[in-house]
Amino acid sequence: MPLIPDDTLESIHRLNRAYLHAARDGLRAGQERLIEGLFGLDTALRNWLLSASPETIEQLAVMPGLVFQARFPSDVEPLLSACTEKPLRDVAELQLLLHQLGDGEQPELAGSR
């Protein structure tokens, strides 16, 4: 395996930290279903995060690879088109496109009422 450039590795660590801390904070705030759906958590990671200290999260975050994976619908073209068009679409429309990612309830967007 080739060496990972330092700036790439730092970016990976920063993304991992943000993902893990945001997921843990949401779980601890009682938003289990929302966080499991948004973050794609399995039971093992969910349970681990509930009791993880900042130090243990740091140990996982500094792995030389992402601890999460992008999830896109099988037909990603409508989503990509919506994101590359002029900003005529609002966030709620993009959320509907992302609904294809999951099979559960989708989160309500702030300010969408």
PDB file of N, CA and C in Angstrom:
ATOM      1  N   MET A   1       0.842  -1.177   0.000  1.00  0.00           N
ATOM      2  CA  MET A   1       0.000   0.000   0.000  1.00  0.00           C
ATOM      3  C   MET A   1       0.888   1.241   0.000  1.00  0.00           C
ATOM      4  N   PRO A   2       0.595   2.200  -0.881  1.00  0.00           N
ATOM      5  CA  PRO A   2       1.420   3.418  -0.921  1.00  0.00           C
ATOM      6  C   PRO A   2       1.197   4.267   0.332  1.00  0.00           C
ATOM      7  N   LEU A   3       2.187   5.070   0.643  1.00  0.00           N
ATOM      8  CA  LEU A   3       2.066   5.973   1.790  1.00  0.00           C
ATOM      9  C   LEU A   3       0.966   6.996   1.553  1.00  0.00           C
ATOM     10  N   ILE A   4       0.221   7.273   2.583  1.00  0.00           N
ATOM     11  CA  ILE A   4      -0.847   8.271   2.489  1.00  0.00           C
ATOM     12  C   ILE A   4      -0.230   9.632   2.795  1.00  0.00           C
ATOM     13  N   PRO A   5      -0.410  10.609   1.901  1.00  0.00           N
ATOM     14  CA  PRO A   5       0.143  11.945   2.172  1.00  0.00           C
ATOM     15  C   PRO A   5      -0.404  12.498   3.489  1.00  0.00           C
ATOM     16  N   ASP A   6       0.437  13.230   4.201  1.00  0.00           N
ATOM     17  CA  ASP A   6       0.058  13.764   5.512  1.00  0.00           C
ATOM     18  C   ASP A   6      -1.220  14.594   5.467  1.00  0.00           C
ATOM     19  N   ASP A   7      -1.369  15.446   4.442  1.00  0.00           N
ATOM     20  CA  ASP A   7      -2.564  16.290   4.390  1.00  0.00           C
ATOM     21  C   ASP A   7      -3.828  15.458   4.169  1.00  0.00           C
ATOM     22  N   THR A   8      -3.722  14.380   3.409  1.00  0.00           N
ATOM     23  CA  THR A   8      -4.864  13.483   3.208  1.00  0.00           C
ATOM     24  C   THR A   8      -5.193  12.760   4.503  1.00  0.00           C
ATOM     25  N   LEU A   9      -4.174  12.288   5.189  1.00  0.00           N
ATOM     26  CA  LEU A   9      -4.376  11.590   6.458  1.00  0.00           C
ATOM     27  C   LEU A   9      -5.017  12.517   7.499  1.00  0.00           C
ATOM     28  N   GLU A  10      -4.563  13.763   7.549  1.00  0.00           N
ATOM     29  CA  GLU A  10      -5.160  14.732   8.477  1.00  0.00           C
ATOM     30  C   GLU A  10      -6.629  14.971   8.148  1.00  0.00           C
ATOM     31  N   SER A  11      -6.952  15.035   6.863  1.00  0.00           N
ATOM     32  CA  SER A  11      -8.352  15.208   6.451  1.00  0.00           C
ATOM     33  C   SER A  11      -9.196  14.016   6.876  1.00  0.00           C
ATOM     34  N   ILE A  12      -8.673  12.817   6.702  1.00  0.00           N
ATOM     35  CA  ILE A  12      -9.381  11.599   7.113  1.00  0.00           C
ATOM     36  C   ILE A  12      -9.636  11.625   8.614  1.00  0.00           C
ATOM     37  N   HIS A  13      -8.631  11.970   9.383  1.00  0.00           N
ATOM     38  CA  HIS A  13      -8.782  12.015  10.843  1.00  0.00           C
ATOM     39  C   HIS A  13      -9.830  13.049  11.257  1.00  0.00           C
ATOM     40  N   ARG A  14      -9.812  14.207  10.601  1.00  0.00           N
ATOM     41  CA  ARG A  14     -10.773  15.269  10.912  1.00  0.00           C
ATOM     42  C   ARG A  14     -12.204  14.812  10.589  1.00  0.00           C
ATOM     43  N   LEU A  15     -12.378  14.162   9.432  1.00  0.00           N
ATOM     44  CA  LEU A  15     -13.704  13.649   9.061  1.00  0.00           C
ATOM     45  C   LEU A  15     -14.172  12.577  10.040  1.00  0.00           C
ATOM     46  N   ASN A  16     -13.269  11.669  10.399  1.00  0.00           N
ATOM     47  CA  ASN A  16     -13.621  10.610  11.353  1.00  0.00           C
ATOM     48  C   ASN A  16     -14.054  11.202  12.689  1.00  0.00           C
ATOM     49  N   ARG A  17     -13.302  12.184  13.173  1.00  0.00           N
ATOM     50  CA  ARG A  17     -13.643  12.815  14.452  1.00  0.00           C
ATOM     51  C   ARG A  17     -15.033  13.445  14.385  1.00  0.00           C
ATOM     52  N   ALA A  18     -15.270  14.201  13.323  1.00  0.00           N
ATOM     53  CA  ALA A  18     -16.565  14.873  13.185  1.00  0.00           C
ATOM     54  C   ALA A  18     -17.704  13.858  13.140  1.00  0.00           C
ATOM     55  N   TYR A  19     -17.538  12.799  12.369  1.00  0.00           N
ATOM     56  CA  TYR A  19     -18.558  11.757  12.241  1.00  0.00           C
ATOM     57  C   TYR A  19     -18.824  11.079  13.582  1.00  0.00           C
ATOM     58  N   LEU A  20     -17.771  10.645  14.243  1.00  0.00           N
ATOM     59  CA  LEU A  20     -17.921   9.892  15.487  1.00  0.00           C
ATOM     60  C   LEU A  20     -18.494  10.750  16.613  1.00  0.00           C
ATOM     61  N   HIS A  21     -18.007  11.971  16.753  1.00  0.00           N
ATOM     62  CA  HIS A  21     -18.513  12.843  17.820  1.00  0.00           C
ATOM     63  C   HIS A  21     -19.964  13.254  17.559  1.00  0.00           C
ATOM     64  N   ALA A  22     -20.296  13.569  16.311  1.00  0.00           N
ATOM     65  CA  ALA A  22     -21.679  13.953  15.996  1.00  0.00           C
ATOM     66  C   ALA A  22     -22.629  12.787  16.242  1.00  0.00           C
ATOM     67  N   ALA A  23     -22.225  11.592  15.842  1.00  0.00           N
ATOM     68  CA  ALA A  23     -23.066  10.411  16.065  1.00  0.00           C
ATOM     69  C   ALA A  23     -23.228  10.152  17.562  1.00  0.00           C
ATOM     70  N   ARG A  24     -22.132  10.201  18.301  1.00  0.00           N
ATOM     71  CA  ARG A  24     -22.207   9.968  19.746  1.00  0.00           C
ATOM     72  C   ARG A  24     -23.093  10.999  20.427  1.00  0.00           C
ATOM     73  N   ASP A  25     -22.924  12.262  20.079  1.00  0.00           N
ATOM     74  CA  ASP A  25     -23.712  13.319  20.714  1.00  0.00           C
ATOM     75  C   ASP A  25     -25.200  13.146  20.428  1.00  0.00           C
ATOM     76  N   GLY A  26     -25.543  12.786  19.196  1.00  0.00           N
ATOM     77  CA  GLY A  26     -26.943  12.554  18.854  1.00  0.00           C
ATOM     78  C   GLY A  26     -27.528  11.368  19.591  1.00  0.00           C
ATOM     79  N   LEU A  27     -26.751  10.298  19.695  1.00  0.00           N
ATOM     80  CA  LEU A  27     -27.219   9.119  20.434  1.00  0.00           C
ATOM     81  C   LEU A  27     -27.462   9.461  21.893  1.00  0.00           C
ATOM     82  N   ARG A  28     -26.532  10.184  22.482  1.00  0.00           N
ATOM     83  CA  ARG A  28     -26.659  10.539  23.894  1.00  0.00           C
ATOM     84  C   ARG A  28     -27.786  11.530  24.145  1.00  0.00           C
ATOM     85  N   ALA A  29     -28.195  12.248  23.099  1.00  0.00           N
ATOM     86  CA  ALA A  29     -29.309  13.191  23.224  1.00  0.00           C
ATOM     87  C   ALA A  29     -30.654  12.499  23.027  1.00  0.00           C
ATOM     88  N   GLY A  30     -30.621  11.179  22.863  1.00  0.00           N
ATOM     89  CA  GLY A  30     -31.860  10.425  22.732  1.00  0.00           C
ATOM     90  C   GLY A  30     -32.425  10.357  21.327  1.00  0.00           C
ATOM     91  N   GLN A  31     -31.618  10.640  20.333  1.00  0.00           N
ATOM     92  CA  GLN A  31     -32.073  10.629  18.944  1.00  0.00           C
ATOM     93  C   GLN A  31     -31.596   9.374  18.216  1.00  0.00           C
ATOM     94  N   GLU A  32     -31.746   8.220  18.852  1.00  0.00           N
ATOM     95  CA  GLU A  32     -31.185   6.972  18.327  1.00  0.00           C
ATOM     96  C   GLU A  32     -31.628   6.665  16.903  1.00  0.00           C
ATOM     97  N   ARG A  33     -32.940   6.676  16.654  1.00  0.00           N
ATOM     98  CA  ARG A  33     -33.428   6.306  15.314  1.00  0.00           C
ATOM     99  C   ARG A  33     -32.920   7.266  14.255  1.00  0.00           C
ATOM    100  N   LEU A  34     -32.957   8.541  14.544  1.00  0.00           N
ATOM    101  CA  LEU A  34     -32.478   9.545  13.605  1.00  0.00           C
ATOM    102  C   LEU A  34     -31.002   9.338  13.303  1.00  0.00           C
ATOM    103  N   ILE A  35     -30.195   9.198  14.336  1.00  0.00           N
ATOM    104  CA  ILE A  35     -28.750   9.060  14.166  1.00  0.00           C
ATOM    105  C   ILE A  35     -28.403   7.750  13.470  1.00  0.00           C
ATOM    106  N   GLU A  36     -29.059   6.663  13.844  1.00  0.00           N
ATOM    107  CA  GLU A  36     -28.790   5.382  13.185  1.00  0.00           C
ATOM    108  C   GLU A  36     -29.072   5.479  11.695  1.00  0.00           C
ATOM    109  N   GLY A  37     -30.154   6.160  11.320  1.00  0.00           N
ATOM    110  CA  GLY A  37     -30.493   6.308   9.913  1.00  0.00           C
ATOM    111  C   GLY A  37     -29.561   7.243   9.169  1.00  0.00           C
ATOM    112  N   LEU A  38     -29.289   8.399   9.747  1.00  0.00           N
ATOM    113  CA  LEU A  38     -28.432   9.377   9.080  1.00  0.00           C
ATOM    114  C   LEU A  38     -26.984   8.914   8.970  1.00  0.00           C
ATOM    115  N   PHE A  39     -26.495   8.272  10.013  1.00  0.00           N
ATOM    116  CA  PHE A  39     -25.087   7.908  10.063  1.00  0.00           C
ATOM    117  C   PHE A  39     -24.825   6.469   9.638  1.00  0.00           C
ATOM    118  N   GLY A  40     -25.882   5.697   9.397  1.00  0.00           N
ATOM    119  CA  GLY A  40     -25.712   4.314   8.963  1.00  0.00           C
ATOM    120  C   GLY A  40     -25.033   3.445  10.007  1.00  0.00           C
ATOM    121  N   LEU A  41     -25.390   3.640  11.267  1.00  0.00           N
ATOM    122  CA  LEU A  41     -24.731   2.910  12.351  1.00  0.00           C
ATOM    123  C   LEU A  41     -25.259   1.492  12.466  1.00  0.00           C
ATOM    124  N   ASP A  42     -24.353   0.555  12.678  1.00  0.00           N
ATOM    125  CA  ASP A  42     -24.792  -0.792  13.032  1.00  0.00           C
ATOM    126  C   ASP A  42     -24.859  -0.872  14.562  1.00  0.00           C
ATOM    127  N   THR A  43     -25.373  -1.972  15.068  1.00  0.00           N
ATOM    128  CA  THR A  43     -25.582  -2.116  16.510  1.00  0.00           C
ATOM    129  C   THR A  43     -24.278  -2.023  17.295  1.00  0.00           C
ATOM    130  N   ALA A  44     -23.225  -2.652  16.792  1.00  0.00           N
ATOM    131  CA  ALA A  44     -21.950  -2.654  17.519  1.00  0.00           C
ATOM    132  C   ALA A  44     -21.397  -1.238  17.673  1.00  0.00           C
ATOM    133  N   LEU A  45     -21.378  -0.469  16.578  1.00  0.00           N
ATOM    134  CA  LEU A  45     -20.847   0.895  16.657  1.00  0.00           C
ATOM    135  C   LEU A  45     -21.767   1.773  17.498  1.00  0.00           C
ATOM    136  N   ARG A  46     -23.064   1.609  17.363  1.00  0.00           N
ATOM    137  CA  ARG A  46     -24.015   2.370  18.173  1.00  0.00           C
ATOM    138  C   ARG A  46     -23.762   2.148  19.657  1.00  0.00           C
ATOM    139  N   ASN A  47     -23.653   0.899  20.062  1.00  0.00           N
ATOM    140  CA  ASN A  47     -23.419   0.585  21.475  1.00  0.00           C
ATOM    141  C   ASN A  47     -22.071   1.108  21.949  1.00  0.00           C
ATOM    142  N   TRP A  48     -21.066   0.995  21.113  1.00  0.00           N
ATOM    143  CA  TRP A  48     -19.730   1.472  21.468  1.00  0.00           C
ATOM    144  C   TRP A  48     -19.747   2.988  21.665  1.00  0.00           C
ATOM    145  N   LEU A  49     -20.395   3.700  20.739  1.00  0.00           N
ATOM    146  CA  LEU A  49     -20.429   5.158  20.819  1.00  0.00           C
ATOM    147  C   LEU A  49     -21.155   5.665  22.061  1.00  0.00           C
ATOM    148  N   LEU A  50     -22.169   4.954  22.486  1.00  0.00           N
ATOM    149  CA  LEU A  50     -22.924   5.393  23.662  1.00  0.00           C
ATOM    150  C   LEU A  50     -22.052   5.504  24.905  1.00  0.00           C
ATOM    151  N   SER A  51     -21.022   4.685  24.996  1.00  0.00           N
ATOM    152  CA  SER A  51     -20.156   4.730  26.179  1.00  0.00           C
ATOM    153  C   SER A  51     -18.747   5.237  25.872  1.00  0.00           C
ATOM    154  N   ALA A  52     -18.504   5.658  24.646  1.00  0.00           N
ATOM    155  CA  ALA A  52     -17.148   6.057  24.245  1.00  0.00           C
ATOM    156  C   ALA A  52     -16.750   7.398  24.851  1.00  0.00           C
ATOM    157  N   SER A  53     -15.544   7.434  25.368  1.00  0.00           N
ATOM    158  CA  SER A  53     -14.978   8.688  25.869  1.00  0.00           C
ATOM    159  C   SER A  53     -14.311   9.412  24.697  1.00  0.00           C
ATOM    160  N   PRO A  54     -14.016  10.690  24.851  1.00  0.00           N
ATOM    161  CA  PRO A  54     -13.288  11.390  23.796  1.00  0.00           C
ATOM    162  C   PRO A  54     -11.956  10.712  23.455  1.00  0.00           C
ATOM    163  N   GLU A  55     -11.307  10.142  24.451  1.00  0.00           N
ATOM    164  CA  GLU A  55     -10.021   9.476  24.215  1.00  0.00           C
ATOM    165  C   GLU A  55     -10.187   8.223  23.360  1.00  0.00           C
ATOM    166  N   THR A  56     -11.231   7.440  23.626  1.00  0.00           N
ATOM    167  CA  THR A  56     -11.426   6.231  22.819  1.00  0.00           C
ATOM    168  C   THR A  56     -11.892   6.583  21.413  1.00  0.00           C
ATOM    169  N   ILE A  57     -12.682   7.642  21.290  1.00  0.00           N
ATOM    170  CA  ILE A  57     -13.074   8.098  19.951  1.00  0.00           C
ATOM    171  C   ILE A  57     -11.842   8.532  19.176  1.00  0.00           C
ATOM    172  N   GLU A  58     -10.930   9.210  19.839  1.00  0.00           N
ATOM    173  CA  GLU A  58      -9.698   9.647  19.170  1.00  0.00           C
ATOM    174  C   GLU A  58      -8.901   8.456  18.654  1.00  0.00           C
ATOM    175  N   GLN A  59      -8.840   7.384  19.429  1.00  0.00           N
ATOM    176  CA  GLN A  59      -8.098   6.195  18.983  1.00  0.00           C
ATOM    177  C   GLN A  59      -8.690   5.623  17.702  1.00  0.00           C
ATOM    178  N   LEU A  60     -10.015   5.607  17.604  1.00  0.00           N
ATOM    179  CA  LEU A  60     -10.649   5.103  16.387  1.00  0.00           C
ATOM    180  C   LEU A  60     -10.529   6.115  15.252  1.00  0.00           C
ATOM    181  N   ALA A  61     -10.622   7.397  15.572  1.00  0.00           N
ATOM    182  CA  ALA A  61     -10.597   8.446  14.552  1.00  0.00           C
ATOM    183  C   ALA A  61      -9.277   8.528  13.807  1.00  0.00           C
ATOM    184  N   VAL A  62      -8.188   8.136  14.443  1.00  0.00           N
ATOM    185  CA  VAL A  62      -6.883   8.266  13.786  1.00  0.00           C
ATOM    186  C   VAL A  62      -6.488   7.015  13.002  1.00  0.00           C
ATOM    187  N   MET A  63      -7.472   6.205  12.660  1.00  0.00           N
ATOM    188  CA  MET A  63      -7.211   5.073  11.767  1.00  0.00           C
ATOM    189  C   MET A  63      -6.795   5.645  10.406  1.00  0.00           C
ATOM    190  N   PRO A  64      -6.028   4.906   9.626  1.00  0.00           N
ATOM    191  CA  PRO A  64      -5.585   5.436   8.332  1.00  0.00           C
ATOM    192  C   PRO A  64      -6.631   5.294   7.225  1.00  0.00           C
ATOM    193  N   GLY A  65      -7.888   5.249   7.585  1.00  0.00           N
ATOM    194  CA  GLY A  65      -8.967   5.172   6.603  1.00  0.00           C
ATOM    195  C   GLY A  65     -10.247   5.698   7.215  1.00  0.00           C
ATOM    196  N   LEU A  66     -11.215   5.991   6.374  1.00  0.00           N
ATOM    197  CA  LEU A  66     -12.488   6.495   6.873  1.00  0.00           C
ATOM    198  C   LEU A  66     -13.224   5.414   7.643  1.00  0.00           C
ATOM    199  N   VAL A  67     -13.866   5.795   8.734  1.00  0.00           N
ATOM    200  CA  VAL A  67     -14.640   4.841   9.525  1.00  0.00           C
ATOM    201  C   VAL A  67     -16.103   4.826   9.085  1.00  0.00           C
ATOM    202  N   PHE A  68     -16.415   5.574   8.036  1.00  0.00           N
ATOM    203  CA  PHE A  68     -17.771   5.596   7.499  1.00  0.00           C
ATOM    204  C   PHE A  68     -17.684   5.553   5.978  1.00  0.00           C
ATOM    205  N   GLN A  69     -18.839   5.387   5.357  1.00  0.00           N
ATOM    206  CA  GLN A  69     -18.884   5.214   3.913  1.00  0.00           C
ATOM    207  C   GLN A  69     -20.033   6.043   3.341  1.00  0.00           C
ATOM    208  N   ALA A  70     -19.800   6.648   2.202  1.00  0.00           N
ATOM    209  CA  ALA A  70     -20.870   7.396   1.537  1.00  0.00           C
ATOM    210  C   ALA A  70     -21.959   6.431   1.090  1.00  0.00           C
ATOM    211  N   ARG A  71     -23.215   6.860   1.218  1.00  0.00           N
ATOM    212  CA  ARG A  71     -24.346   6.031   0.792  1.00  0.00           C
ATOM    213  C   ARG A  71     -25.169   6.835  -0.200  1.00  0.00           C
ATOM    214  N   PHE A  72     -25.318   6.288  -1.384  1.00  0.00           N
ATOM    215  CA  PHE A  72     -26.095   6.943  -2.426  1.00  0.00           C
ATOM    216  C   PHE A  72     -27.171   5.998  -2.927  1.00  0.00           C
ATOM    217  N   PRO A  73     -28.266   6.551  -3.473  1.00  0.00           N
ATOM    218  CA  PRO A  73     -29.275   5.673  -4.057  1.00  0.00           C
ATOM    219  C   PRO A  73     -28.687   4.938  -5.254  1.00  0.00           C
ATOM    220  N   SER A  74     -29.290   3.814  -5.624  1.00  0.00           N
ATOM    221  CA  SER A  74     -28.766   3.051  -6.761  1.00  0.00           C
ATOM    222  C   SER A  74     -28.792   3.890  -8.032  1.00  0.00           C
ATOM    223  N   ASP A  75     -29.792   4.742  -8.191  1.00  0.00           N
ATOM    224  CA  ASP A  75     -29.825   5.673  -9.317  1.00  0.00           C
ATOM    225  C   ASP A  75     -29.429   7.041  -8.777  1.00  0.00           C
ATOM    226  N   VAL A  76     -28.150   7.319  -8.815  1.00  0.00           N
ATOM    227  CA  VAL A  76     -27.616   8.531  -8.198  1.00  0.00           C
ATOM    228  C   VAL A  76     -27.749   9.760  -9.102  1.00  0.00           C
ATOM    229  N   GLU A  77     -28.052   9.569 -10.381  1.00  0.00           N
ATOM    230  CA  GLU A  77     -28.095  10.689 -11.324  1.00  0.00           C
ATOM    231  C   GLU A  77     -29.049  11.819 -10.909  1.00  0.00           C
ATOM    232  N   PRO A  78     -30.291  11.536 -10.477  1.00  0.00           N
ATOM    233  CA  PRO A  78     -31.160  12.655 -10.074  1.00  0.00           C
ATOM    234  C   PRO A  78     -30.573  13.476  -8.922  1.00  0.00           C
ATOM    235  N   LEU A  79     -29.953  12.811  -7.999  1.00  0.00           N
ATOM    236  CA  LEU A  79     -29.342  13.510  -6.870  1.00  0.00           C
ATOM    237  C   LEU A  79     -28.183  14.378  -7.337  1.00  0.00           C
ATOM    238  N   LEU A  80     -27.310  13.817  -8.170  1.00  0.00           N
ATOM    239  CA  LEU A  80     -26.169  14.582  -8.669  1.00  0.00           C
ATOM    240  C   LEU A  80     -26.629  15.753  -9.524  1.00  0.00           C
ATOM    241  N   SER A  81     -27.646  15.541 -10.339  1.00  0.00           N
ATOM    242  CA  SER A  81     -28.183  16.628 -11.165  1.00  0.00           C
ATOM    243  C   SER A  81     -28.733  17.744 -10.293  1.00  0.00           C
ATOM    244  N   ALA A  82     -29.458  17.368  -9.255  1.00  0.00           N
ATOM    245  CA  ALA A  82     -30.028  18.376  -8.360  1.00  0.00           C
ATOM    246  C   ALA A  82     -28.938  19.189  -7.679  1.00  0.00           C
ATOM    247  N   CYS A  83     -27.829  18.557  -7.390  1.00  0.00           N
ATOM    248  CA  CYS A  83     -26.737  19.242  -6.697  1.00  0.00           C
ATOM    249  C   CYS A  83     -25.906  20.105  -7.633  1.00  0.00           C
ATOM    250  N   THR A  84     -25.896  19.799  -8.926  1.00  0.00           N
ATOM    251  CA  THR A  84     -25.048  20.550  -9.851  1.00  0.00           C
ATOM    252  C   THR A  84     -25.799  21.646 -10.585  1.00  0.00           C
ATOM    253  N   GLU A  85     -27.126  21.639 -10.530  1.00  0.00           N
ATOM    254  CA  GLU A  85     -27.898  22.701 -11.169  1.00  0.00           C
ATOM    255  C   GLU A  85     -27.753  23.981 -10.368  1.00  0.00           C
ATOM    256  N   LYS A  86     -28.147  25.077 -11.003  1.00  0.00           N
ATOM    257  CA  LYS A  86     -28.145  26.354 -10.291  1.00  0.00           C
ATOM    258  C   LYS A  86     -28.966  26.200  -9.018  1.00  0.00           C
ATOM    259  N   PRO A  87     -28.661  26.963  -7.993  1.00  0.00           N
ATOM    260  CA  PRO A  87     -29.346  26.789  -6.702  1.00  0.00           C
ATOM    261  C   PRO A  87     -30.816  27.211  -6.736  1.00  0.00           C
ATOM    262  N   LEU A  88     -31.591  26.565  -7.601  1.00  0.00           N
ATOM    263  CA  LEU A  88     -33.021  26.830  -7.674  1.00  0.00           C
ATOM    264  C   LEU A  88     -33.799  25.868  -6.793  1.00  0.00           C
ATOM    265  N   ARG A  89     -33.163  24.770  -6.432  1.00  0.00           N
ATOM    266  CA  ARG A  89     -33.833  23.767  -5.612  1.00  0.00           C
ATOM    267  C   ARG A  89     -33.581  24.088  -4.146  1.00  0.00           C
ATOM    268  N   ASP A  90     -34.570  23.799  -3.333  1.00  0.00           N
ATOM    269  CA  ASP A  90     -34.347  24.036  -1.913  1.00  0.00           C
ATOM    270  C   ASP A  90     -33.935  22.740  -1.223  1.00  0.00           C
ATOM    271  N   VAL A  91     -33.550  22.870   0.003  1.00  0.00           N
ATOM    272  CA  VAL A  91     -33.040  21.733   0.764  1.00  0.00           C
ATOM    273  C   VAL A  91     -34.089  20.633   0.891  1.00  0.00           C
ATOM    274  N   ALA A  92     -35.352  20.999   1.011  1.00  0.00           N
ATOM    275  CA  ALA A  92     -36.401  19.987   1.160  1.00  0.00           C
ATOM    276  C   ALA A  92     -36.475  19.082  -0.064  1.00  0.00           C
ATOM    277  N   GLU A  93     -36.293  19.633  -1.254  1.00  0.00           N
ATOM    278  CA  GLU A  93     -36.326  18.819  -2.467  1.00  0.00           C
ATOM    279  C   GLU A  93     -35.144  17.855  -2.494  1.00  0.00           C
ATOM    280  N   LEU A  94     -33.978  18.319  -2.100  1.00  0.00           N
ATOM    281  CA  LEU A  94     -32.821  17.428  -2.025  1.00  0.00           C
ATOM    282  C   LEU A  94     -33.050  16.341  -0.986  1.00  0.00           C
ATOM    283  N   GLN A  95     -33.710  16.693   0.112  1.00  0.00           N
ATOM    284  CA  GLN A  95     -34.000  15.700   1.145  1.00  0.00           C
ATOM    285  C   GLN A  95     -34.894  14.601   0.597  1.00  0.00           C
ATOM    286  N   LEU A  96     -35.858  14.953  -0.239  1.00  0.00           N
ATOM    287  CA  LEU A  96     -36.724  13.946  -0.844  1.00  0.00           C
ATOM    288  C   LEU A  96     -35.921  13.000  -1.732  1.00  0.00           C
ATOM    289  N   LEU A  97     -34.956  13.542  -2.455  1.00  0.00           N
ATOM    290  CA  LEU A  97     -34.106  12.681  -3.271  1.00  0.00           C
ATOM    291  C   LEU A  97     -33.278  11.751  -2.390  1.00  0.00           C
ATOM    292  N   LEU A  98     -32.802  12.253  -1.279  1.00  0.00           N
ATOM    293  CA  LEU A  98     -32.010  11.437  -0.363  1.00  0.00           C
ATOM    294  C   LEU A  98     -32.856  10.392   0.354  1.00  0.00           C
ATOM    295  N   HIS A  99     -34.172  10.581   0.353  1.00  0.00           N
ATOM    296  CA  HIS A  99     -35.070   9.616   0.993  1.00  0.00           C
ATOM    297  C   HIS A  99     -34.859   8.215   0.433  1.00  0.00           C
ATOM    298  N   GLN A 100     -34.382   8.127  -0.800  1.00  0.00           N
ATOM    299  CA  GLN A 100     -34.115   6.833  -1.416  1.00  0.00           C
ATOM    300  C   GLN A 100     -33.024   6.065  -0.681  1.00  0.00           C
ATOM    301  N   LEU A 101     -32.242   6.745   0.125  1.00  0.00           N
ATOM    302  CA  LEU A 101     -31.149   6.083   0.843  1.00  0.00           C
ATOM    303  C   LEU A 101     -31.643   5.161   1.941  1.00  0.00           C
ATOM    304  N   GLY A 102     -32.741   5.521   2.552  1.00  0.00           N
ATOM    305  CA  GLY A 102     -33.186   4.744   3.704  1.00  0.00           C
ATOM    306  C   GLY A 102     -34.586   4.228   3.518  1.00  0.00           C
ATOM    307  N   ASP A 103     -34.974   3.387   4.441  1.00  0.00           N
ATOM    308  CA  ASP A 103     -36.317   2.838   4.371  1.00  0.00           C
ATOM    309  C   ASP A 103     -37.148   3.224   5.581  1.00  0.00           C
ATOM    310  N   GLY A 104     -36.583   4.046   6.447  1.00  0.00           N
ATOM    311  CA  GLY A 104     -37.307   4.446   7.644  1.00  0.00           C
ATOM    312  C   GLY A 104     -37.813   5.862   7.517  1.00  0.00           C
ATOM    313  N   GLU A 105     -38.228   6.393   8.651  1.00  0.00           N
ATOM    314  CA  GLU A 105     -38.699   7.768   8.665  1.00  0.00           C
ATOM    315  C   GLU A 105     -37.530   8.697   8.390  1.00  0.00           C
ATOM    316  N   GLN A 106     -37.794   9.725   7.623  1.00  0.00           N
ATOM    317  CA  GLN A 106     -36.767  10.708   7.328  1.00  0.00           C
ATOM    318  C   GLN A 106     -36.898  11.866   8.308  1.00  0.00           C
ATOM    319  N   PRO A 107     -35.793  12.483   8.661  1.00  0.00           N
ATOM    320  CA  PRO A 107     -35.844  13.585   9.614  1.00  0.00           C
ATOM    321  C   PRO A 107     -36.577  14.784   9.030  1.00  0.00           C
ATOM    322  N   GLU A 108     -37.236  15.523   9.893  1.00  0.00           N
ATOM    323  CA  GLU A 108     -37.878  16.750   9.467  1.00  0.00           C
ATOM    324  C   GLU A 108     -36.815  17.830   9.425  1.00  0.00           C
ATOM    325  N   LEU A 109     -36.827  18.618   8.361  1.00  0.00           N
ATOM    326  CA  LEU A 109     -35.838  19.668   8.212  1.00  0.00           C
ATOM    327  C   LEU A 109     -36.231  20.876   9.043  1.00  0.00           C
ATOM    328  N   ALA A 110     -35.257  21.494   9.669  1.00  0.00           N
ATOM    329  CA  ALA A 110     -35.508  22.708  10.429  1.00  0.00           C
ATOM    330  C   ALA A 110     -35.977  23.792   9.468  1.00  0.00           C
ATOM    331  N   GLY A 111     -37.008  24.498   9.831  1.00  0.00           N
ATOM    332  CA  GLY A 111     -37.501  25.580   8.994  1.00  0.00           C
ATOM    333  C   GLY A 111     -38.307  25.130   7.794  1.00  0.00           C
ATOM    334  N   SER A 112     -38.693  23.855   7.708  1.00  0.00           N
ATOM    335  CA  SER A 112     -39.411  23.377   6.529  1.00  0.00           C
ATOM    336  C   SER A 112     -40.920  23.503   6.660  1.00  0.00           C
ATOM    337  N   ARG A 113     -41.389  24.063   7.736  1.00  0.00           N
ATOM    338  CA  ARG A 113     -42.846  24.195   7.945  1.00  0.00           C
ATOM    339  C   ARG A 113     -43.359  25.464   7.358  1.00  0.00           C
TER     340      ARG A 113
END
